[in-house]
PDB file of C-alpha atoms in Angstrom:
ATOM      1  CA  MET A   1       0.082   0.016  -0.050  1.00 45.00           C
ATOM      2  CA  ALA A   2       1.220   3.567  -0.911  1.00 49.00           C
ATOM      3  CA  GLY A   3       2.791   5.185   2.018  1.00 49.00           C
ATOM      4  CA  ARG A   4       3.118   1.957   4.245  1.00 55.00           C
ATOM      5  CA  ALA A   5       5.903   2.316   6.906  1.00 59.00           C
ATOM      6  CA  ALA A   6       8.293  -0.359   7.873  1.00 62.00           C
ATOM      7  CA  THR A   7       7.909   0.612  11.627  1.00 74.00           C
ATOM      8  CA  PRO A   8       5.068   1.948  13.702  1.00 75.00           C
ATOM      9  CA  GLU A   9       4.565   5.818  13.596  1.00 83.00           C
ATOM     10  CA  VAL A  10       2.408   8.298  14.969  1.00 88.00           C
ATOM     11  CA  ILE A  11       0.636  10.729  12.423  1.00 89.00           C
ATOM     12  CA  TRP A  12       0.872  13.690  14.934  1.00 90.00           C
ATOM     13  CA  ALA A  13       4.678  13.394  14.985  1.00 88.00           C
ATOM     14  CA  ARG A  14       4.838  13.715  11.296  1.00 83.00           C
ATOM     15  CA  PRO A  15       5.137  17.100   9.409  1.00 79.00           C
ATOM     16  CA  GLU A  16       1.848  18.130   7.967  1.00 76.00           C
ATOM     17  CA  ARG A  17       3.070  17.092   4.433  1.00 62.00           C
ATOM     18  CA  ALA A  18       6.138  14.665   3.786  1.00 54.00           C
ATOM     19  CA  GLY A  19       8.660  15.614   1.335  1.00 56.00           C
ATOM     20  CA  ARG A  20       9.823  18.870  -0.053  1.00 60.00           C
ATOM     21  CA  GLY A  21       7.884  21.056  -2.457  1.00 56.00           C
ATOM     22  CA  PRO A  22       5.454  24.046  -2.412  1.00 56.00           C
ATOM     23  CA  LYS A  23       3.276  24.947   0.475  1.00 62.00           C
ATOM     24  CA  PRO A  24       0.562  22.122   1.116  1.00 63.00           C
ATOM     25  CA  ALA A  25      -2.668  22.894  -0.500  1.00 77.00           C
ATOM     26  CA  HIS A  26      -4.560  21.276   2.287  1.00 84.00           C
ATOM     27  CA  SER A  27      -4.300  20.948   5.994  1.00 90.00           C
ATOM     28  CA  ARG A  28      -4.925  17.792   8.183  1.00 91.00           C
ATOM     29  CA  ALA A  29      -8.092  19.791   9.450  1.00 93.00           C
ATOM     30  CA  ASP A  30      -9.196  20.042   5.857  1.00 94.00           C
ATOM     31  CA  ILE A  31      -8.880  16.430   5.319  1.00 95.00           C
ATOM     32  CA  ALA A  32     -10.417  15.330   8.527  1.00 96.00           C
ATOM     33  CA  ALA A  33     -13.437  17.801   7.877  1.00 97.00           C
ATOM     34  CA  ALA A  34     -13.928  16.278   4.351  1.00 97.00           C
ATOM     35  CA  ALA A  35     -13.727  12.459   5.645  1.00 97.00           C
ATOM     36  CA  VAL A  36     -16.120  13.484   8.565  1.00 98.00           C
ATOM     37  CA  ARG A  37     -18.728  14.898   6.312  1.00 98.00           C
ATOM     38  CA  ILE A  38     -18.572  11.904   4.095  1.00 98.00           C
ATOM     39  CA  ALA A  39     -18.948   9.558   7.085  1.00 98.00           C
ATOM     40  CA  ASP A  40     -21.891  11.561   8.582  1.00 97.00           C
ATOM     41  CA  ALA A  41     -23.570  11.399   5.225  1.00 97.00           C
ATOM     42  CA  ASP A  42     -22.912   7.831   3.987  1.00 96.00           C
ATOM     43  CA  GLY A  43     -21.366   5.911   6.862  1.00 95.00           C
ATOM     44  CA  ILE A  44     -17.845   4.936   7.541  1.00 96.00           C
ATOM     45  CA  ASP A  45     -17.635   2.232   4.956  1.00 96.00           C
ATOM     46  CA  ALA A  46     -18.172   5.174   2.306  1.00 97.00           C
ATOM     47  CA  VAL A  47     -14.769   6.745   3.650  1.00 97.00           C
ATOM     48  CA  SER A  48     -12.012   6.212   1.167  1.00 95.00           C
ATOM     49  CA  MET A  49      -8.739   7.822   0.070  1.00 94.00           C
ATOM     50  CA  ARG A  50     -10.218   8.204  -3.364  1.00 94.00           C
ATOM     51  CA  ARG A  51     -13.381   9.765  -1.974  1.00 96.00           C
ATOM     52  CA  VAL A  52     -11.721  11.979   0.454  1.00 96.00           C
ATOM     53  CA  ALA A  53      -9.509  13.195  -2.441  1.00 94.00           C
ATOM     54  CA  GLY A  54     -12.603  13.718  -4.592  1.00 94.00           C
ATOM     55  CA  GLU A  55     -14.048  15.817  -1.997  1.00 94.00           C
ATOM     56  CA  LEU A  56     -10.913  17.874  -1.655  1.00 93.00           C
ATOM     57  CA  GLY A  57     -10.405  18.242  -5.435  1.00 91.00           C
ATOM     58  CA  CYS A  58      -6.878  16.429  -5.487  1.00 89.00           C
ATOM     59  CA  GLY A  59      -5.423  13.307  -6.653  1.00 89.00           C
ATOM     60  CA  THR A  60      -5.803  10.214  -4.749  1.00 90.00           C
ATOM     61  CA  MET A  61      -1.989   9.584  -4.695  1.00 90.00           C
ATOM     62  CA  SER A  62      -1.228  13.026  -3.546  1.00 87.00           C
ATOM     63  CA  LEU A  63      -3.546  12.547  -0.398  1.00 89.00           C
ATOM     64  CA  TYR A  64      -0.931   9.886   0.932  1.00 89.00           C
ATOM     65  CA  ASN A  65       1.546  12.751   1.084  1.00 85.00           C
ATOM     66  CA  TYR A  66      -0.660  14.132   3.719  1.00 88.00           C
ATOM     67  CA  VAL A  67      -2.094  10.877   5.285  1.00 90.00           C
ATOM     68  CA  PRO A  68       0.027   7.671   4.717  1.00 89.00           C
ATOM     69  CA  ARG A  69      -2.527   5.090   5.862  1.00 90.00           C
ATOM     70  CA  LYS A  70      -6.292   4.984   6.175  1.00 91.00           C
ATOM     71  CA  GLU A  71      -5.901   4.038   9.857  1.00 92.00           C
ATOM     72  CA  ASP A  72      -4.188   7.604  10.183  1.00 93.00           C
ATOM     73  CA  LEU A  73      -7.298   9.028   8.351  1.00 95.00           C
ATOM     74  CA  TYR A  74      -9.450   7.484  11.044  1.00 96.00           C
ATOM     75  CA  GLU A  75      -7.395   9.049  13.871  1.00 95.00           C
ATOM     76  CA  LEU A  76      -7.660  12.443  12.209  1.00 96.00           C
ATOM     77  CA  MET A  77     -11.487  12.015  12.061  1.00 97.00           C
ATOM     78  CA  VAL A  78     -11.673  10.906  15.712  1.00 97.00           C
ATOM     79  CA  ASP A  79      -9.650  13.806  16.850  1.00 97.00           C
ATOM     80  CA  ALA A  80     -11.671  16.280  14.784  1.00 97.00           C
ATOM     81  CA  VAL A  81     -14.956  15.088  16.379  1.00 97.00           C
ATOM     82  CA  SER A  82     -13.457  14.958  19.773  1.00 97.00           C
ATOM     83  CA  GLY A  83     -12.798  18.714  19.412  1.00 96.00           C
ATOM     84  CA  GLU A  84     -16.523  19.173  19.641  1.00 97.00           C
ATOM     85  CA  TYR A  85     -16.548  18.864  23.584  1.00 97.00           C
ATOM     86  CA  GLU A  86     -17.398  22.152  25.443  1.00 96.00           C
ATOM     87  CA  LEU A  87     -14.591  21.764  28.193  1.00 95.00           C
ATOM     88  CA  ALA A  88     -15.882  24.369  30.627  1.00 92.00           C
ATOM     89  CA  GLU A  89     -12.949  25.824  32.708  1.00 91.00           C
ATOM     90  CA  GLU A  90     -15.213  26.323  35.738  1.00 88.00           C
ATOM     91  CA  ALA A  91     -15.904  22.788  35.924  1.00 90.00           C
ATOM     92  CA  VAL A  92     -12.226  22.126  36.904  1.00 92.00           C
ATOM     93  CA  GLY A  93     -11.835  21.544  40.624  1.00 88.00           C
ATOM     94  CA  GLY A  94     -15.530  22.029  41.109  1.00 92.00           C
ATOM     95  CA  ASP A  95     -18.362  19.306  41.731  1.00 95.00           C
ATOM     96  CA  TRP A  96     -16.743  16.202  40.083  1.00 97.00           C
ATOM     97  CA  TYR A  97     -19.969  14.236  39.947  1.00 97.00           C
ATOM     98  CA  ALA A  98     -21.718  16.968  38.021  1.00 96.00           C
ATOM     99  CA  GLY A  99     -18.837  17.701  35.839  1.00 97.00           C
ATOM    100  CA  MET A 100     -18.500  13.918  34.629  1.00 97.00           C
ATOM    101  CA  LEU A 101     -22.249  13.841  34.320  1.00 97.00           C
ATOM    102  CA  GLY A 102     -22.093  16.816  31.729  1.00 97.00           C
ATOM    103  CA  LEU A 103     -19.206  15.171  30.011  1.00 97.00           C
ATOM    104  CA  GLY A 104     -21.081  11.803  29.867  1.00 97.00           C
ATOM    105  CA  ARG A 105     -23.884  13.541  28.029  1.00 97.00           C
ATOM    106  CA  GLN A 106     -21.725  15.381  25.828  1.00 97.00           C
ATOM    107  CA  THR A 107     -20.033  12.155  24.702  1.00 98.00           C
ATOM    108  CA  ARG A 108     -23.432  10.582  24.030  1.00 97.00           C
ATOM    109  CA  ALA A 109     -24.554  13.688  21.883  1.00 97.00           C
ATOM    110  CA  ILE A 110     -21.231  13.628  19.933  1.00 98.00           C
ATOM    111  CA  LEU A 111     -21.637   9.802  19.197  1.00 97.00           C
ATOM    112  CA  HIS A 112     -25.331  10.429  17.919  1.00 96.00           C
ATOM    113  CA  ARG A 113     -24.052  13.260  15.768  1.00 97.00           C
ATOM    114  CA  HIS A 114     -21.398  10.897  14.208  1.00 97.00           C
ATOM    115  CA  PRO A 115     -22.675   7.368  14.389  1.00 95.00           C
ATOM    116  CA  TRP A 116     -19.799   5.916  12.539  1.00 96.00           C
ATOM    117  CA  LEU A 117     -17.463   6.934  15.783  1.00 96.00           C
ATOM    118  CA  VAL A 118     -18.761   3.738  17.749  1.00 94.00           C
ATOM    119  CA  ARG A 119     -17.048   1.429  14.881  1.00 93.00           C
ATOM    120  CA  VAL A 120     -13.682   3.294  14.738  1.00 93.00           C
ATOM    121  CA  MET A 121     -13.159   4.622  18.241  1.00 90.00           C
ATOM    122  CA  SER A 122      -9.949   3.040  19.872  1.00 86.00           C
ATOM    123  CA  THR A 123      -7.826   3.622  22.950  1.00 86.00           C
ATOM    124  CA  VAL A 124      -4.749   3.772  20.465  1.00 86.00           C
ATOM    125  CA  TYR A 125      -6.043   7.310  19.506  1.00 86.00           C
ATOM    126  CA  GLY A 126      -5.631   8.601  23.138  1.00 87.00           C
ATOM    127  CA  SER A 127      -2.493  10.609  22.366  1.00 89.00           C
ATOM    128  CA  SER A 128      -4.093  12.808  19.596  1.00 94.00           C
ATOM    129  CA  PRO A 129      -4.290  16.787  20.423  1.00 95.00           C
ATOM    130  CA  ASN A 130      -8.124  16.790  21.293  1.00 96.00           C
ATOM    131  CA  ALA A 131      -7.890  13.433  23.090  1.00 96.00           C
ATOM    132  CA  LEU A 132      -5.087  14.743  25.325  1.00 96.00           C
ATOM    133  CA  ARG A 133      -7.020  18.062  25.751  1.00 97.00           C
ATOM    134  CA  TYR A 134     -10.072  16.049  26.939  1.00 97.00           C
ATOM    135  CA  LEU A 135      -8.213  13.905  29.301  1.00 97.00           C
ATOM    136  CA  GLU A 136      -6.355  16.647  30.933  1.00 97.00           C
ATOM    137  CA  HIS A 137      -9.838  18.385  31.438  1.00 97.00           C
ATOM    138  CA  CYS A 138     -11.477  15.282  32.870  1.00 97.00           C
ATOM    139  CA  LEU A 139      -8.495  14.799  35.379  1.00 97.00           C
ATOM    140  CA  GLY A 140      -9.040  18.466  36.198  1.00 97.00           C
ATOM    141  CA  VAL A 141     -12.862  17.910  36.724  1.00 97.00           C
ATOM    142  CA  LEU A 142     -11.861  15.133  39.041  1.00 97.00           C
ATOM    143  CA  ASP A 143      -9.528  17.056  41.197  1.00 96.00           C
ATOM    144  CA  ARG A 144     -11.760  16.832  44.071  1.00 94.00           C
ATOM    145  CA  LEU A 145     -12.283  13.067  44.047  1.00 96.00           C
ATOM    146  CA  ASP A 146     -10.005  11.521  46.447  1.00 95.00           C
ATOM    147  CA  ALA A 147      -8.679   8.522  44.395  1.00 95.00           C
ATOM    148  CA  PRO A 148      -5.336   7.966  42.469  1.00 96.00           C
ATOM    149  CA  TYR A 149      -5.024   8.757  38.936  1.00 97.00           C
ATOM    150  CA  GLY A 150      -5.354   5.169  37.812  1.00 97.00           C
ATOM    151  CA  THR A 151      -8.761   4.910  39.417  1.00 97.00           C
ATOM    152  CA  LYS A 152      -9.825   8.320  37.855  1.00 97.00           C
ATOM    153  CA  MET A 153      -8.706   7.165  34.401  1.00 97.00           C
ATOM    154  CA  GLU A 154     -10.868   3.943  34.949  1.00 97.00           C
ATOM    155  CA  LEU A 155     -13.793   6.310  35.822  1.00 98.00           C
ATOM    156  CA  ILE A 156     -13.228   8.296  32.547  1.00 97.00           C
ATOM    157  CA  ALA A 157     -12.953   5.166  30.488  1.00 96.00           C
ATOM    158  CA  MET A 158     -16.214   3.722  32.143  1.00 97.00           C
ATOM    159  CA  VAL A 159     -18.071   6.920  31.299  1.00 97.00           C
ATOM    160  CA  ASN A 160     -17.019   6.778  27.792  1.00 96.00           C
ATOM    161  CA  GLY A 161     -17.902   2.982  27.838  1.00 96.00           C
ATOM    162  CA  THR A 162     -21.296   3.615  28.992  1.00 96.00           C
ATOM    163  CA  ALA A 163     -21.988   6.121  26.460  1.00 97.00           C
ATOM    164  CA  MET A 164     -20.435   3.986  23.588  1.00 96.00           C
ATOM    165  CA  THR A 165     -22.596   0.987  24.627  1.00 95.00           C
ATOM    166  CA  SER A 166     -25.783   2.873  24.920  1.00 94.00           C
ATOM    167  CA  VAL A 167     -25.348   4.640  21.567  1.00 95.00           C
ATOM    168  CA  ALA A 168     -24.140   1.538  19.778  1.00 94.00           C
ATOM    169  CA  ASN A 169     -27.362  -0.448  21.039  1.00 90.00           C
ATOM    170  CA  GLU A 170     -29.770   2.536  19.905  1.00 89.00           C
ATOM    171  CA  ILE A 171     -27.969   2.430  16.585  1.00 89.00           C
ATOM    172  CA  ALA A 172     -28.293  -1.303  16.197  1.00 88.00           C
ATOM    173  CA  VAL A 173     -31.932  -1.269  17.020  1.00 81.00           C
ATOM    174  CA  ALA A 174     -32.757   1.509  14.578  1.00 82.00           C
ATOM    175  CA  GLU A 175     -30.772  -0.161  11.731  1.00 82.00           C
ATOM    176  CA  ARG A 176     -32.619  -3.446  12.402  1.00 81.00           C
ATOM    177  CA  THR A 177     -36.009  -1.928  11.338  1.00 78.00           C
ATOM    178  CA  ARG A 178     -34.723   0.597   8.906  1.00 80.00           C
ATOM    179  CA  GLY A 179     -36.708  -0.058   5.678  1.00 80.00           C
ATOM    180  CA  LEU A 180     -39.241  -2.410   7.340  1.00 81.00           C
ATOM    181  CA  PRO A 181     -42.941  -1.609   7.545  1.00 85.00           C
ATOM    182  CA  TRP A 182     -42.854  -1.351  11.382  1.00 82.00           C
ATOM    183  CA  SER A 183     -41.061   0.733  13.841  1.00 81.00           C
ATOM    184  CA  PRO A 184     -38.681  -0.207  16.571  1.00 77.00           C
ATOM    185  CA  GLU A 185     -41.601   0.446  19.223  1.00 80.00           C
ATOM    186  CA  GLN A 186     -43.710  -2.127  17.465  1.00 85.00           C
ATOM    187  CA  GLU A 187     -41.038  -4.769  17.331  1.00 83.00           C
ATOM    188  CA  GLN A 188     -40.215  -4.254  21.082  1.00 82.00           C
ATOM    189  CA  GLU A 189     -43.935  -4.796  21.873  1.00 87.00           C
ATOM    190  CA  VAL A 190     -43.903  -8.075  19.915  1.00 91.00           C
ATOM    191  CA  ARG A 191     -40.719  -9.192  21.553  1.00 88.00           C
ATOM    192  CA  SER A 192     -42.029  -8.078  24.832  1.00 88.00           C
ATOM    193  CA  ALA A 193     -45.219 -10.120  24.405  1.00 92.00           C
ATOM    194  CA  TYR A 194     -43.229 -13.240  23.474  1.00 93.00           C
ATOM    195  CA  LEU A 195     -40.870 -12.917  26.461  1.00 92.00           C
ATOM    196  CA  ALA A 196     -43.956 -12.694  28.843  1.00 92.00           C
ATOM    197  CA  GLY A 197     -45.129 -15.831  27.315  1.00 93.00           C
ATOM    198  CA  GLN A 198     -41.938 -17.586  27.926  1.00 94.00           C
ATOM    199  CA  LEU A 199     -41.630 -16.366  31.471  1.00 93.00           C
ATOM    200  CA  ALA A 200     -45.324 -17.265  32.397  1.00 93.00           C
ATOM    201  CA  GLY A 201     -44.309 -21.035  32.019  1.00 90.00           C
ATOM    202  CA  GLY A 202     -42.300 -21.065  35.122  1.00 92.00           C
ATOM    203  CA  ALA A 203     -38.933 -22.143  33.535  1.00 93.00           C
ATOM    204  CA  TYR A 204     -37.286 -18.900  34.429  1.00 94.00           C
ATOM    205  CA  PRO A 205     -38.390 -17.921  37.781  1.00 93.00           C
ATOM    206  CA  ARG A 206     -35.652 -15.309  38.634  1.00 94.00           C
ATOM    207  CA  LEU A 207     -36.100 -13.711  35.273  1.00 93.00           C
ATOM    208  CA  ALA A 208     -39.833 -13.545  35.914  1.00 93.00           C
ATOM    209  CA  GLY A 209     -39.356 -11.791  39.414  1.00 93.00           C
ATOM    210  CA  MET A 210     -36.978  -9.304  37.674  1.00 91.00           C
ATOM    211  CA  VAL A 211     -39.413  -8.433  35.159  1.00 88.00           C
ATOM    212  CA  ALA A 212     -42.152  -8.114  37.682  1.00 88.00           C
ATOM    213  CA  GLN A 213     -40.121  -5.695  39.909  1.00 87.00           C
ATOM    214  CA  ALA A 214     -38.845  -3.566  37.114  1.00 78.00           C
ATOM    215  CA  PRO A 215     -40.038  -0.232  36.508  1.00 71.00           C
ATOM    216  CA  PRO A 216     -41.854   0.723  33.337  1.00 70.00           C
ATOM    217  CA  PRO A 217     -39.246   1.008  30.607  1.00 67.00           C
ATOM    218  CA  GLY A 218     -38.217   4.626  29.983  1.00 68.00           C
ATOM    219  CA  ASP A 219     -36.780   6.112  26.734  1.00 82.00           C
ATOM    220  CA  ALA A 220     -33.063   5.851  25.695  1.00 86.00           C
ATOM    221  CA  ASP A 221     -32.278   9.114  27.389  1.00 90.00           C
ATOM    222  CA  GLU A 222     -33.702   7.952  30.675  1.00 89.00           C
ATOM    223  CA  SER A 223     -32.115   4.616  30.520  1.00 90.00           C
ATOM    224  CA  PHE A 224     -28.541   6.306  29.666  1.00 94.00           C
ATOM    225  CA  GLU A 225     -29.041   8.795  32.594  1.00 94.00           C
ATOM    226  CA  ARG A 226     -29.746   6.178  35.057  1.00 93.00           C
ATOM    227  CA  ALA A 227     -26.868   4.047  34.109  1.00 94.00           C
ATOM    228  CA  LEU A 228     -24.520   6.879  34.061  1.00 97.00           C
ATOM    229  CA  ARG A 229     -25.541   8.037  37.481  1.00 96.00           C
ATOM    230  CA  ARG A 230     -25.237   4.624  39.018  1.00 95.00           C
ATOM    231  CA  LEU A 231     -21.759   4.439  37.636  1.00 97.00           C
ATOM    232  CA  LEU A 232     -20.895   7.704  39.098  1.00 97.00           C
ATOM    233  CA  ASP A 233     -22.432   6.713  42.408  1.00 96.00           C
ATOM    234  CA  SER A 234     -20.086   3.776  42.613  1.00 95.00           C
ATOM    235  CA  PHE A 235     -17.204   6.097  42.886  1.00 95.00           C
ATOM    236  CA  ARG A 236     -18.418   8.258  45.651  1.00 91.00           C
ATOM    237  CA  PRO A 237     -16.412   8.008  48.836  1.00 83.00           C
ATOM    238  CA  GLU A 238     -18.193   5.892  51.513  1.00 76.00           C
ATOM    239  CA  GLY A 239     -19.585   7.748  54.503  1.00 54.00           C
TER     240      GLY A 239
END
């Protein structure tokens, strides 16, 4: 593949454009923005070096001078949308619970704006500029939580994981019924009726007890909020 390096490298450690010559016609920000537009409109599978080059009006091979690998392109995309966080300075050193609750909600909103993100997000991208900015801010929000940095990083990862899992499931449910003559709610109603019939036979007493005690199901926003608060509650100091 064009531009394939013999050893691992970090895209952020490279010059904006490899080699000599005139001033680059495009920036990494331009390239990332073009790729994000394509993914937002047509999904991550539609993102290719050829498609991005066409969006920018340049040759496909010339794009490799800026981005040597498609994996690097994904990293640029993830970093670009990570810049959408509103990192309020007043949250640093304040109420860590409220701060992380707000960040978790932002994460979920960003994932919904860019549904392709759940497929390409990776901890490998944790050293990108906006990822470092986000992590530094999160640790600042957690200043008043009496816990070692390792525990705080676990909390940040869990908040992100909760948002990722929530949104991935919502996307999967929506995709399953896309183009079908019924809605996700109608399918859920049919499946709930089937489950009720299975539980009524007595073969699953614990599940039947759980369903009997469960509160009425809320919408996806309520489910996420409940899960996020339970997670944060588990990190509250005892006593």
